[in-house]
mmCIF file of C-alpha atoms and ligand atoms in Angstrom:
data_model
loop_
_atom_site.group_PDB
_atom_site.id
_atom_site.type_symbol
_atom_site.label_atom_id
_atom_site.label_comp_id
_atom_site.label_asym_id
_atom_site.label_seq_id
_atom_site.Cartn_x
_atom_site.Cartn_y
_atom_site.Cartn_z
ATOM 1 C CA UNK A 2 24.803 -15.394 3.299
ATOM 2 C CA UNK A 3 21.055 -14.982 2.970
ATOM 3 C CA UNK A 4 19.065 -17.614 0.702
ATOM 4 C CA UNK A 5 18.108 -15.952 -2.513
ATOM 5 C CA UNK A 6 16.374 -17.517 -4.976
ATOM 6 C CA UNK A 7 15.397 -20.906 -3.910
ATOM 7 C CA UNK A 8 12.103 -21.515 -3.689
ATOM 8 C CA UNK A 9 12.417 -25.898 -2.927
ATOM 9 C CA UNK A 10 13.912 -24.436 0.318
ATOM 10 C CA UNK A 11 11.415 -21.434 1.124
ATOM 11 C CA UNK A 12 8.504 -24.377 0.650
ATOM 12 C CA UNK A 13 10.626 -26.662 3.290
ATOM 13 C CA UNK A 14 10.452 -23.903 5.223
ATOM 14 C CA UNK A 15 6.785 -23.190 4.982
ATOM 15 C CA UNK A 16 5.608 -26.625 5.379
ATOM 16 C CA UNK A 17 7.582 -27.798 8.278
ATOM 17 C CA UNK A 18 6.128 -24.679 10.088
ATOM 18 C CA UNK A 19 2.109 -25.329 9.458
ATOM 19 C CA UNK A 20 0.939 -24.004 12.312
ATOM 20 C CA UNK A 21 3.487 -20.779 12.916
ATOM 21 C CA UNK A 22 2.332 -17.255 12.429
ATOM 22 C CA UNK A 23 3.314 -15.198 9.189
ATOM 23 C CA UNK A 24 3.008 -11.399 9.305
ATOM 24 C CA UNK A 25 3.257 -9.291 6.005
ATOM 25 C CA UNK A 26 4.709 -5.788 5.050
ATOM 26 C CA UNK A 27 3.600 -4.765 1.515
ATOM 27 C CA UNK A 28 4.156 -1.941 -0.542
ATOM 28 C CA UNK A 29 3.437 -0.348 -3.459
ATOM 29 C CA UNK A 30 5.840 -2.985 -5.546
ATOM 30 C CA UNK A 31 2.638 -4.828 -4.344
ATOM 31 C CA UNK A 32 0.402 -3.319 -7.156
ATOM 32 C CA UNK A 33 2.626 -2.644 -9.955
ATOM 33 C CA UNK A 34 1.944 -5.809 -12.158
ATOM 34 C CA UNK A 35 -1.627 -3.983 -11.493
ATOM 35 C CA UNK A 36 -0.685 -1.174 -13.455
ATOM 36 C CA UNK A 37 -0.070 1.227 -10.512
ATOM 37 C CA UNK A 38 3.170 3.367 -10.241
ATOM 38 C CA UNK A 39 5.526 2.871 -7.448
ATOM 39 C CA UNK A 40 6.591 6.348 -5.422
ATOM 40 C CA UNK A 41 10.464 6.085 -5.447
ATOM 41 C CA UNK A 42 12.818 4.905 -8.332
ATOM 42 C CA UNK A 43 12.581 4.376 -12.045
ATOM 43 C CA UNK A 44 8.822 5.398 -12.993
ATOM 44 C CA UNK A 45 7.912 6.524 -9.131
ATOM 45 C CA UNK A 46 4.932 9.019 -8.651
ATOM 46 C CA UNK A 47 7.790 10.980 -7.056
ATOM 47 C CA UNK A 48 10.560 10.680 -9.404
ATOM 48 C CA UNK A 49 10.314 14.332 -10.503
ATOM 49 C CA UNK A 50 8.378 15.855 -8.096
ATOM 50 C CA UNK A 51 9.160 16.787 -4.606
ATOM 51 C CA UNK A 52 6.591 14.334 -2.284
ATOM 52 C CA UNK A 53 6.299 17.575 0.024
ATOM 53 C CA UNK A 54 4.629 19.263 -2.091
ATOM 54 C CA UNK A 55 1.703 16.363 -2.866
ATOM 55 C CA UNK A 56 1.512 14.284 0.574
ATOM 56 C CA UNK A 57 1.907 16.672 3.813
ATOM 57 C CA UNK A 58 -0.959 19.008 5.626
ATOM 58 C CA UNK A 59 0.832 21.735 4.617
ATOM 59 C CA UNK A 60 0.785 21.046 0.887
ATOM 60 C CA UNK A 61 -2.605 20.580 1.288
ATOM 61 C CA UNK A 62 -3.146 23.696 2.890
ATOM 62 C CA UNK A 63 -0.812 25.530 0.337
ATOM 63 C CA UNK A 64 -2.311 24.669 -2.539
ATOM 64 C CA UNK A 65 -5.440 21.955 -1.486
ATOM 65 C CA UNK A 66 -6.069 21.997 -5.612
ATOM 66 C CA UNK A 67 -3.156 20.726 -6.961
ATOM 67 C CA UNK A 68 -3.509 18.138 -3.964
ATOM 68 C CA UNK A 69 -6.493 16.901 -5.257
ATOM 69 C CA UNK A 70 -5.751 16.691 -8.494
ATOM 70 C CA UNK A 71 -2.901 14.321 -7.417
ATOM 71 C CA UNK A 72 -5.405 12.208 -5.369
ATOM 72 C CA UNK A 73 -7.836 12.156 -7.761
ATOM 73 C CA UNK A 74 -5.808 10.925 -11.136
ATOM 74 C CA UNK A 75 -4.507 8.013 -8.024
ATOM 75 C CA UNK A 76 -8.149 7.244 -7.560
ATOM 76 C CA UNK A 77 -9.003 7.013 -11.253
ATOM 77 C CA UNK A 78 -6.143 4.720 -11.722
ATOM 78 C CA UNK A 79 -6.715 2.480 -8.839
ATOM 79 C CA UNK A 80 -10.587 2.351 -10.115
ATOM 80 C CA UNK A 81 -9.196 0.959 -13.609
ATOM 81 C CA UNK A 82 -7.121 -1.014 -12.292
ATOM 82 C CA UNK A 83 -7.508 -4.861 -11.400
ATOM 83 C CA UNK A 84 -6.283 -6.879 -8.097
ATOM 84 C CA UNK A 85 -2.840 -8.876 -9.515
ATOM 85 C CA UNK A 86 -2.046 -12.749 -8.702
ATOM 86 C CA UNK A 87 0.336 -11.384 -5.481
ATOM 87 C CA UNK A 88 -2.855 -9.775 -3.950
ATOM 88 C CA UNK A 89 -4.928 -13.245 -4.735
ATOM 89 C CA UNK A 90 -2.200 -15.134 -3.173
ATOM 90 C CA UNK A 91 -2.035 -13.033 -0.122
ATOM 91 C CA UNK A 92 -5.724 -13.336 0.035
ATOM 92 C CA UNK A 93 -5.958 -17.219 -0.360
ATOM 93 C CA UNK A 94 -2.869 -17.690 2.385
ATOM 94 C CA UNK A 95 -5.107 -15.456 4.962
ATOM 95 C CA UNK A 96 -8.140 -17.592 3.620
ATOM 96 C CA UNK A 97 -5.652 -20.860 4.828
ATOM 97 C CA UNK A 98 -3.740 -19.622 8.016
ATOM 98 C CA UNK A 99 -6.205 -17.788 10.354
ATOM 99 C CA UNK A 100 -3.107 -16.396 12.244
ATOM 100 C CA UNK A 101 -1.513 -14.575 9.050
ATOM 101 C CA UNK A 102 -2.083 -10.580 9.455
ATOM 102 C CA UNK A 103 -0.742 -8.277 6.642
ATOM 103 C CA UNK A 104 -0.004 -5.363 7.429
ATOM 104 C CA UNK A 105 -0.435 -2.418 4.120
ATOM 105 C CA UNK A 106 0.764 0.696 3.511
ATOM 106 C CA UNK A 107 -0.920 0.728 -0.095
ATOM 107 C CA UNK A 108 -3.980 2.923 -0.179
ATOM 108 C CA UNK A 109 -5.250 1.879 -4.049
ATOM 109 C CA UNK A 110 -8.182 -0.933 -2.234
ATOM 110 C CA UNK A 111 -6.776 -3.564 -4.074
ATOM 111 C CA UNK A 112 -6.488 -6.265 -1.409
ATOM 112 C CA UNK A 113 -9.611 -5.583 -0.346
ATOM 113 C CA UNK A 114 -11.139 -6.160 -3.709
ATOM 114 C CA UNK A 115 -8.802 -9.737 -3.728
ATOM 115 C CA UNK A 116 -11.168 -10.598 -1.035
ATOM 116 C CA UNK A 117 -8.652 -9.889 1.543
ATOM 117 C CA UNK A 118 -10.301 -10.655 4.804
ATOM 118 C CA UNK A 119 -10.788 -7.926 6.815
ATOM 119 C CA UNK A 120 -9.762 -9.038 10.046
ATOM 120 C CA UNK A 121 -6.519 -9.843 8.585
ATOM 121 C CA UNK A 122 -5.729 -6.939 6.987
ATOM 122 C CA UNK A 123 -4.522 -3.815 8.495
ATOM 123 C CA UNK A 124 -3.787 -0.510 5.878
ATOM 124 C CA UNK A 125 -1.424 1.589 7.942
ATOM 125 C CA UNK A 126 -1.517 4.415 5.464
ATOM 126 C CA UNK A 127 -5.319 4.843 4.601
ATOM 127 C CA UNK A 128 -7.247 4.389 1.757
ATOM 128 C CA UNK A 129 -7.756 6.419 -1.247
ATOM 129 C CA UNK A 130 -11.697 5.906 -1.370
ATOM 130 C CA UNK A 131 -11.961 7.201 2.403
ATOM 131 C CA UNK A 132 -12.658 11.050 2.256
ATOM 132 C CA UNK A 133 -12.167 13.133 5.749
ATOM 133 C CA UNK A 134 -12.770 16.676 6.933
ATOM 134 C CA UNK A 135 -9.761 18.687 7.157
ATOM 135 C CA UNK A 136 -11.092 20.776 9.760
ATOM 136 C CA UNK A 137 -9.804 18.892 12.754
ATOM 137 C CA UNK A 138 -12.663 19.382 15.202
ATOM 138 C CA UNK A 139 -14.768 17.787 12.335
ATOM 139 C CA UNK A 140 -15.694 14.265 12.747
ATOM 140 C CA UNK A 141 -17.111 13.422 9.296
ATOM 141 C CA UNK A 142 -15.531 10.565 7.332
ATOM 142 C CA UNK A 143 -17.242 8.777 4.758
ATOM 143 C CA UNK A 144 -15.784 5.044 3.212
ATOM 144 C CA UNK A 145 -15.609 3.707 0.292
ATOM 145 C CA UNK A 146 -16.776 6.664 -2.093
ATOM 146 C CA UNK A 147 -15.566 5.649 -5.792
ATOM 147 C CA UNK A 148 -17.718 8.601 -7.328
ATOM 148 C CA UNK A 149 -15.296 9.533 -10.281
ATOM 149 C CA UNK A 150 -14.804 12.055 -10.706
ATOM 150 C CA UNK A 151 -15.259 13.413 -7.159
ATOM 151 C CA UNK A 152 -16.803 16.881 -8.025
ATOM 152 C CA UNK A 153 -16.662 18.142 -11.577
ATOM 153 C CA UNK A 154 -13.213 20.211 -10.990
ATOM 154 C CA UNK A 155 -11.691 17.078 -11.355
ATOM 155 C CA UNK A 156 -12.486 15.515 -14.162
ATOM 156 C CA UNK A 157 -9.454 16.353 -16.009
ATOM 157 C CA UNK A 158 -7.533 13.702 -13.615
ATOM 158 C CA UNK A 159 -10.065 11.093 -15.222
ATOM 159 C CA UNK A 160 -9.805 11.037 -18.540
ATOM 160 C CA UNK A 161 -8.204 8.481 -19.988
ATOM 161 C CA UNK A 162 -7.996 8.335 -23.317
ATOM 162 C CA UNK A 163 -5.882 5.810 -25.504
ATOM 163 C CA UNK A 164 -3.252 8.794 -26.821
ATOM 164 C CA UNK A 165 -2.855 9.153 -22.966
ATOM 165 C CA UNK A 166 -2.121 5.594 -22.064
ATOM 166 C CA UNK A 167 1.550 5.813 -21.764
ATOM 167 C CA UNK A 168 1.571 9.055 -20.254
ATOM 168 C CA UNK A 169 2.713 9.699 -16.618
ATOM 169 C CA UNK A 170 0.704 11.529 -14.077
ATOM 170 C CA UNK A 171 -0.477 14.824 -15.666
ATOM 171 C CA UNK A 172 1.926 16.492 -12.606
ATOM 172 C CA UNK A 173 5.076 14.929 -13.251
ATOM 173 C CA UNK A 174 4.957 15.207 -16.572
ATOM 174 C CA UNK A 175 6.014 18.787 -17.420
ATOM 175 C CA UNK A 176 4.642 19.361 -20.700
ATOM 176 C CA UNK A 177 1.016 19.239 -18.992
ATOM 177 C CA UNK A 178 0.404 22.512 -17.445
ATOM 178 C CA UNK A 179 -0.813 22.700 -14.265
ATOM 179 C CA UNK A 180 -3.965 24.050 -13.699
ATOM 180 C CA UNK A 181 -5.423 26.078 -10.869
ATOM 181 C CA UNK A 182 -8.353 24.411 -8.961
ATOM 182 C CA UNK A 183 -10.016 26.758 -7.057
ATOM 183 C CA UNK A 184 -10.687 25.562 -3.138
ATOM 184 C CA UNK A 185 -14.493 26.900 -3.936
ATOM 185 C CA UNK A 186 -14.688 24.078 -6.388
ATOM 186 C CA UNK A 187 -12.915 21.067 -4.249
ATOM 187 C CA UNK A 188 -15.241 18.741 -2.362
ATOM 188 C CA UNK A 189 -16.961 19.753 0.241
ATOM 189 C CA UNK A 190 -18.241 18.387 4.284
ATOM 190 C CA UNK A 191 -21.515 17.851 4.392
ATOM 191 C CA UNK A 192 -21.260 18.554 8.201
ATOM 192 C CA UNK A 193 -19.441 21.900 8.337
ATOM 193 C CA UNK A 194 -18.584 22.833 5.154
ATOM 194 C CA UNK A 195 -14.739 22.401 5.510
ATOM 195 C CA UNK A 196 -12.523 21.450 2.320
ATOM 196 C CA UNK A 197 -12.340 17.441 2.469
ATOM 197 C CA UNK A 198 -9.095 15.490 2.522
ATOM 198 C CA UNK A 199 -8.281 12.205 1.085
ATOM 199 C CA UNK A 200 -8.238 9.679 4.131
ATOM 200 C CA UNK A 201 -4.215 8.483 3.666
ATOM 201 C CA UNK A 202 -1.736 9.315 6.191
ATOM 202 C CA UNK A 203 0.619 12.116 5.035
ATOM 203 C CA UNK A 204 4.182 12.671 5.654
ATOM 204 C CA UNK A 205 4.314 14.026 9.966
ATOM 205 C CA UNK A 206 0.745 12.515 10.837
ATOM 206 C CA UNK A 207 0.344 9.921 12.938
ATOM 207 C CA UNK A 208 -0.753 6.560 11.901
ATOM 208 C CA UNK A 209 -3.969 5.681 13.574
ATOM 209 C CA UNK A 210 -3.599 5.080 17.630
ATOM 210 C CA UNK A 211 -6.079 1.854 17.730
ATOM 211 C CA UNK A 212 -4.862 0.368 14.631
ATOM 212 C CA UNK A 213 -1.194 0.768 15.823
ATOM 213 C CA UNK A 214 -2.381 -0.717 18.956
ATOM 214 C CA UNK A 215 -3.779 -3.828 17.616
ATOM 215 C CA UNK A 216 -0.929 -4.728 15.757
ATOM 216 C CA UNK A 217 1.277 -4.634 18.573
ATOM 217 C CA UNK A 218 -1.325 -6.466 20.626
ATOM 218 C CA UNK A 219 -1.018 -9.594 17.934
ATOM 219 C CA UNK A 220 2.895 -9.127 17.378
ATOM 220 C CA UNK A 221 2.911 -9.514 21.394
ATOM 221 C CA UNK A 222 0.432 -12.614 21.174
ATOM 222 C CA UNK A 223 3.433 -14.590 20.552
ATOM 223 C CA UNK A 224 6.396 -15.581 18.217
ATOM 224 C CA UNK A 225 6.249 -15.385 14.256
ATOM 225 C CA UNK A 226 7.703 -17.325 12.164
ATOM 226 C CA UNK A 227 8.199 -15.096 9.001
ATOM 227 C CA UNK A 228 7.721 -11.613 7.885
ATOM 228 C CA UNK A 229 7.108 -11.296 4.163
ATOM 229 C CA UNK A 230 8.606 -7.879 3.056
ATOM 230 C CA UNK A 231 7.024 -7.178 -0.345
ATOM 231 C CA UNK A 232 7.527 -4.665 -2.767
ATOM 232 C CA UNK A 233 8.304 -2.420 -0.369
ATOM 233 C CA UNK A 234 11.343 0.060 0.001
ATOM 234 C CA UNK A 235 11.041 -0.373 3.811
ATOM 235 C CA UNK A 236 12.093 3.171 4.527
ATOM 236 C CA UNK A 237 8.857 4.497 5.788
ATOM 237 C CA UNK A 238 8.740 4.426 9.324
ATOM 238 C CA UNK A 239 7.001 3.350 11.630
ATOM 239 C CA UNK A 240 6.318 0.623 9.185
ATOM 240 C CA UNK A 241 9.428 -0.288 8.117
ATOM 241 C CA UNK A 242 9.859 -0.632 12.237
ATOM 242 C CA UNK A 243 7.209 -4.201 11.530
ATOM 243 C CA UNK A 244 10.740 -5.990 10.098
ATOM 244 C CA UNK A 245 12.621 -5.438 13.161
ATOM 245 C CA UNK A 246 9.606 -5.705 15.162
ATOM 246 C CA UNK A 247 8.858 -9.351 13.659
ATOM 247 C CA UNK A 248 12.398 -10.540 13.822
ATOM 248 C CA UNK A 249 12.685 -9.447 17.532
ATOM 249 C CA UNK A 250 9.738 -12.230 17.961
ATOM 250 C CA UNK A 251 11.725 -15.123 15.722
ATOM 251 C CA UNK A 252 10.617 -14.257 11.921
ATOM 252 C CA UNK A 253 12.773 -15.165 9.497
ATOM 253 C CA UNK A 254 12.322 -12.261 6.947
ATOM 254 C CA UNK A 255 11.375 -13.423 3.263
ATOM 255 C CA UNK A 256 11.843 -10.503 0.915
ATOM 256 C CA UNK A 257 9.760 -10.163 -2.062
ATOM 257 C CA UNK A 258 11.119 -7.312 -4.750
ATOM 258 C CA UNK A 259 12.669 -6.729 -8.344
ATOM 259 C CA UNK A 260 15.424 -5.084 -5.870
ATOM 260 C CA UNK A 261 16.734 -7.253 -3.137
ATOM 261 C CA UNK A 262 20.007 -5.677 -0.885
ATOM 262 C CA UNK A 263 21.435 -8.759 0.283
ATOM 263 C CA UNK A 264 23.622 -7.415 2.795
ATOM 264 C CA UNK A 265 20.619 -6.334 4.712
ATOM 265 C CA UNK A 266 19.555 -9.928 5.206
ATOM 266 C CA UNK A 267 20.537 -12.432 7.784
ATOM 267 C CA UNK A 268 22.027 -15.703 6.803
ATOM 268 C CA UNK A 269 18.942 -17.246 7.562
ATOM 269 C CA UNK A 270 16.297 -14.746 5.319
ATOM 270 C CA UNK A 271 15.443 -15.373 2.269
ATOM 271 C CA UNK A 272 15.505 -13.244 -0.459
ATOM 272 C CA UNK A 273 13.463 -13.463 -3.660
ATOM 273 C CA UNK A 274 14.115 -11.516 -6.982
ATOM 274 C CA UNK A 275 11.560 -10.315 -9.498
ATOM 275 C CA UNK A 276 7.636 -9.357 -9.924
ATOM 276 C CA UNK A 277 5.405 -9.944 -6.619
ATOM 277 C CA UNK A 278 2.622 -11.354 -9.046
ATOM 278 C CA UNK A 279 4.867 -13.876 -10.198
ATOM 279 C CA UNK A 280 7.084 -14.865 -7.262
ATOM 280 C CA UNK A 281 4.175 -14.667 -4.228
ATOM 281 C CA UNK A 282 1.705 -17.408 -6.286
ATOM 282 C CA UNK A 283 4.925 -19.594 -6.246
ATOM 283 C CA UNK A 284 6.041 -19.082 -3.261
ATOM 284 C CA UNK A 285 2.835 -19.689 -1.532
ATOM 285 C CA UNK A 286 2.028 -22.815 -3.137
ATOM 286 C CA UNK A 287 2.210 -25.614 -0.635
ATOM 287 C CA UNK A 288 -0.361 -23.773 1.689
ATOM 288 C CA UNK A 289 -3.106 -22.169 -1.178
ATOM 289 C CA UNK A 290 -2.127 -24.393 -4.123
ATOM 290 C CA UNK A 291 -1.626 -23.933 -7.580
ATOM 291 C CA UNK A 292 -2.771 -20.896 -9.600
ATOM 292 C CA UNK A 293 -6.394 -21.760 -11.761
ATOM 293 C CA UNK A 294 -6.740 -19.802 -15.299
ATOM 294 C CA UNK A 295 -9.185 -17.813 -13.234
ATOM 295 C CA UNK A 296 -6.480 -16.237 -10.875
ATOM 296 C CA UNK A 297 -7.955 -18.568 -8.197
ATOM 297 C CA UNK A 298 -6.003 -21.266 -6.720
ATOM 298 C CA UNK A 299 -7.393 -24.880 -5.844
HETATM 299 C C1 LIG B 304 8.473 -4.339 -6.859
HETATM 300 C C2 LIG B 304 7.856 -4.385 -8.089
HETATM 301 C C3 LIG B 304 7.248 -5.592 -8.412
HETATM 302 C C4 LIG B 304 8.640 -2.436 -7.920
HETATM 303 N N1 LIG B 304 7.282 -6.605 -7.544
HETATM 304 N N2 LIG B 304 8.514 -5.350 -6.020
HETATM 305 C C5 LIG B 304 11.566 7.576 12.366
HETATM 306 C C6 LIG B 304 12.781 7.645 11.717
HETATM 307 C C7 LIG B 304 12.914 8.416 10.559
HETATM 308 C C8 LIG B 304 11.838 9.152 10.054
HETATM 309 C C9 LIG B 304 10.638 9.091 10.718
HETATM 310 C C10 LIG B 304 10.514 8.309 11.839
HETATM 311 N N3 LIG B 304 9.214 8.420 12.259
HETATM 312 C C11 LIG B 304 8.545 9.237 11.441
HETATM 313 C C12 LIG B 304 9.382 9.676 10.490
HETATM 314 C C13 LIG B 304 9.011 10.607 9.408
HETATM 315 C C14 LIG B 304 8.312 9.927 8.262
HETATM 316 C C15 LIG B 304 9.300 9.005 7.557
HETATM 317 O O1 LIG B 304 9.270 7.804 7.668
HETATM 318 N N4 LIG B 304 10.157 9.546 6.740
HETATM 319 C C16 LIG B 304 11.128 8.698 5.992
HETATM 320 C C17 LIG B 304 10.980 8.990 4.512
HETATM 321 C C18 LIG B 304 12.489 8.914 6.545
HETATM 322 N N5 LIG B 304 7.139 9.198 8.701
HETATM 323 C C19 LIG B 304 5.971 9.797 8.918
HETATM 324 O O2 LIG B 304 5.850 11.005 8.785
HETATM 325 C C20 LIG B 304 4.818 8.924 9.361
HETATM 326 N N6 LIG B 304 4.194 9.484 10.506
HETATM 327 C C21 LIG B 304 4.673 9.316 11.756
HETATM 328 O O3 LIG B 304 5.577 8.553 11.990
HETATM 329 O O4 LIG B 304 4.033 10.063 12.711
HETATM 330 C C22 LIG B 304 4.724 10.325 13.940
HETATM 331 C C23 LIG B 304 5.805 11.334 13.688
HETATM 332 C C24 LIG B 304 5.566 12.420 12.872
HETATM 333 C C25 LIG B 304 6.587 13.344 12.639
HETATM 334 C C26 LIG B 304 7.853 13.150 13.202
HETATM 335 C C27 LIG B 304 8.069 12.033 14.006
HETATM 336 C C28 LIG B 304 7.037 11.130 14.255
HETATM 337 C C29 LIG B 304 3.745 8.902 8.292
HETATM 338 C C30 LIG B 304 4.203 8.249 7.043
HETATM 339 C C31 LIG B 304 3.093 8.296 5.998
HETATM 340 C C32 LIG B 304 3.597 7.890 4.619
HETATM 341 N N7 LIG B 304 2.629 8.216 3.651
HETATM 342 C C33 LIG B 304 2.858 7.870 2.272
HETATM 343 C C34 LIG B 304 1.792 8.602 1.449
HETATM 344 C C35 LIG B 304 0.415 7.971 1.691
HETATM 345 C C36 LIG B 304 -0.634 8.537 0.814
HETATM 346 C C37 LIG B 304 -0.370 8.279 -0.642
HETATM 347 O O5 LIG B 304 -0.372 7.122 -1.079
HETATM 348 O O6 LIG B 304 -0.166 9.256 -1.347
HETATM 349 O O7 LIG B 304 2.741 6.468 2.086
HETATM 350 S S1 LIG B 304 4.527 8.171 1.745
HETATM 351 C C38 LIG B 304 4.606 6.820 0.623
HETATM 352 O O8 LIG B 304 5.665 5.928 1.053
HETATM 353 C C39 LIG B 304 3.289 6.065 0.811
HETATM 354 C C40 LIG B 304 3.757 4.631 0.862
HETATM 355 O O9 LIG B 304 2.801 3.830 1.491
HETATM 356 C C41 LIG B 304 5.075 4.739 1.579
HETATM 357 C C42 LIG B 304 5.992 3.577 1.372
HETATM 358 O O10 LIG B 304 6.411 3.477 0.055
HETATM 359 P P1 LIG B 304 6.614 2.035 -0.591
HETATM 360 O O11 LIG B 304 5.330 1.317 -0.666
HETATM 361 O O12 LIG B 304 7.721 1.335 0.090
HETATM 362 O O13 LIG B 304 6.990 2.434 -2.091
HETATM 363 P P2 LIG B 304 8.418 2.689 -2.764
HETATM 364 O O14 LIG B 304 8.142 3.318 -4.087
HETATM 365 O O15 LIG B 304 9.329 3.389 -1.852
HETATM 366 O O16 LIG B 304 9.011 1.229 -2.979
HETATM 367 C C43 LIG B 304 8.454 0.322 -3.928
HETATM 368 C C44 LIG B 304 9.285 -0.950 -3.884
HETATM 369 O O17 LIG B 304 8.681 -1.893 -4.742
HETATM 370 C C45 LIG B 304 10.734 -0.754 -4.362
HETATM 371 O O18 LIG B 304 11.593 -1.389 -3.424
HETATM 372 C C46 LIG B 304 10.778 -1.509 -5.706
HETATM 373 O O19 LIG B 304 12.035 -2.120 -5.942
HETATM 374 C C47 LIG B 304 9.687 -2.533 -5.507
HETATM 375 N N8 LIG B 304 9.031 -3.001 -6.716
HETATM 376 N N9 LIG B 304 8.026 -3.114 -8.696
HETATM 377 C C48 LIG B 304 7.961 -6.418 -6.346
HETATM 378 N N10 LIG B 304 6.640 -5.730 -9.619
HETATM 379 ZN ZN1 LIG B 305 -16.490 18.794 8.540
#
């Protein structure tokens, strides 16, 4: 039986291992006390629409409009929204343990605003404020643009007004009709003149080559101790590969979700039920302390 729920033994755990290395998978479960919709399940970005038609090349290529609409109203939302305590506690741990790497497949910036360092955070599937050339012998990429909206087109995936609060994204939600966006009006390369893309990785591309090859260079560096598996479905490959990956090397695995499916867990993992925000700052404690009113921790 796996150890769910007790956090007195996680902290025995963490502090008789001081010096160990910790690897992280996150997921969008990550960024939902932020506001932020998961993909799958109640609520998901996906629940009612088919992800084929939003996150491939060939959607893209289909209809790149209704693409970027989808893009854009994630961008506008990420914008608004604010890093949570989970992402300050992952921050403050790689802040504490130099040989803690998390490994991302969230794309909303959000660690990086915690103050994530950089060299200890690796975003498998993008980032939503990286825009690419689709034309493939293109080169151009530009970071961090947060212009919103991106071109003019669209600004209906921005507007947020308080009668739209509760509502879900304009395209699941099939009272909004869906409107055309012609590929004329769609931004741009300033190289070549090619539509741009949103810098994630879709479903059937391939994660990037040197990133991949860095993280297996520091799983390979030597054994880890624990793999924290948060708000994550884990059935995204080749990231959900890191939790095999990290046990093969030792880790214990220490899930973090609102859903937690016991049976996949070893006698030894630990499994820990509810809100990321809640449960990581808690967790985490012995190592980056206790949480300030500021969202800091001393
Ligand atoms: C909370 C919470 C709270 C809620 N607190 N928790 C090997 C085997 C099988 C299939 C494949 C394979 N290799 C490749 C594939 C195909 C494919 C794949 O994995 N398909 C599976 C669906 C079966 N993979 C790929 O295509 C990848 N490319 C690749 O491998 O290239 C080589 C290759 C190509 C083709 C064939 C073979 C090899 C690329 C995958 C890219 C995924 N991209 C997306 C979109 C990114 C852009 C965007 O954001 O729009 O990434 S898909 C989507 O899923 C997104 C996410 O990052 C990813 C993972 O989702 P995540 O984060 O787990 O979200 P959810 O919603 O699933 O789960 C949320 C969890 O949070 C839930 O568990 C909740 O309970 C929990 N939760 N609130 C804590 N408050
Ligand atoms: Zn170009």
């Amino acid at each position: 039986m796996p150890i769910i729920n007790d956090i007195p033994a996680f902290h025995a755990f963490l502090t008789t291992n001081p010096n160990s290395r910790i690897l992280a998978l996150c997921g969008a479960g990550l960024s939902a006390a932020s506001g932020l919709p998961t993909f799958r399940g109640a609520g998901g970005l996906w629940r009612n629409h088919d992800a084929t038609r939003l996150a491939t090349p060939e959607a893209f290529r289909a209809d790149p409009g209704l693409v970027w609409l989808f893009y854009a109203y994630r961008r506008h939302m990420a914008l608004e929204a604010k890093p949570n305590p989970a992402h300050h506690a992952l921050a403050a741990l790689a802040r504490q343990r130099r040989k803690f790497l998390c490994l991302t497949q969230n794309v909303d910036n959000l660690s990086q605003r915690a103050g994530h360092p950089p060299s200890q955070l690796r975003t498998l599937h993008g980032n939503l404020f990286t825009l690419k050339c689709f034309n493939r012998r293109c080169s151009h990429v530009e970071h961090n643009n947060t212009a919103d909206p991106l071109v003019p087109s669209l600004a209906p995936a921005s507007v947020t007004t308080p009668a739209d609060a509760t509502r879900p994204l304009p395209l699941v939600d099939a009272d909004v009709p869906l409107v055309h966006i012609p590929a004329s009006e769609l931004p741009r390369c300033p190289q070549c003149a090619s539509l741009l893309r949103p810098g994630v990785v879709w479903f059937g591309e391939q994660l990037d080559g040197a990133l991949l090859g860095e993280i297996y260079e520091w799983l390979d560096e030597g054994p880890i101790s624990v793999i924290f598996v948060v708000g994550t479905g884990a059935q995204v490959w080749p990231a959900a590969g890191y939790v095999q990956e990290a046990a093969a090397r030792g880790a214990r695995v220490c899930v973090v979700n609102t859903e937690v499916a016991e049976e996949t867990l070893g006698p030894e993992d630990f499994g820990f039920v509810g809100d990321a925000a809640v449960l990581l700052p808690r967790l985490l404690e012995p190592v980056i302390g206790s949480t300030k009113d500021d969202g800091t921790f001393e």
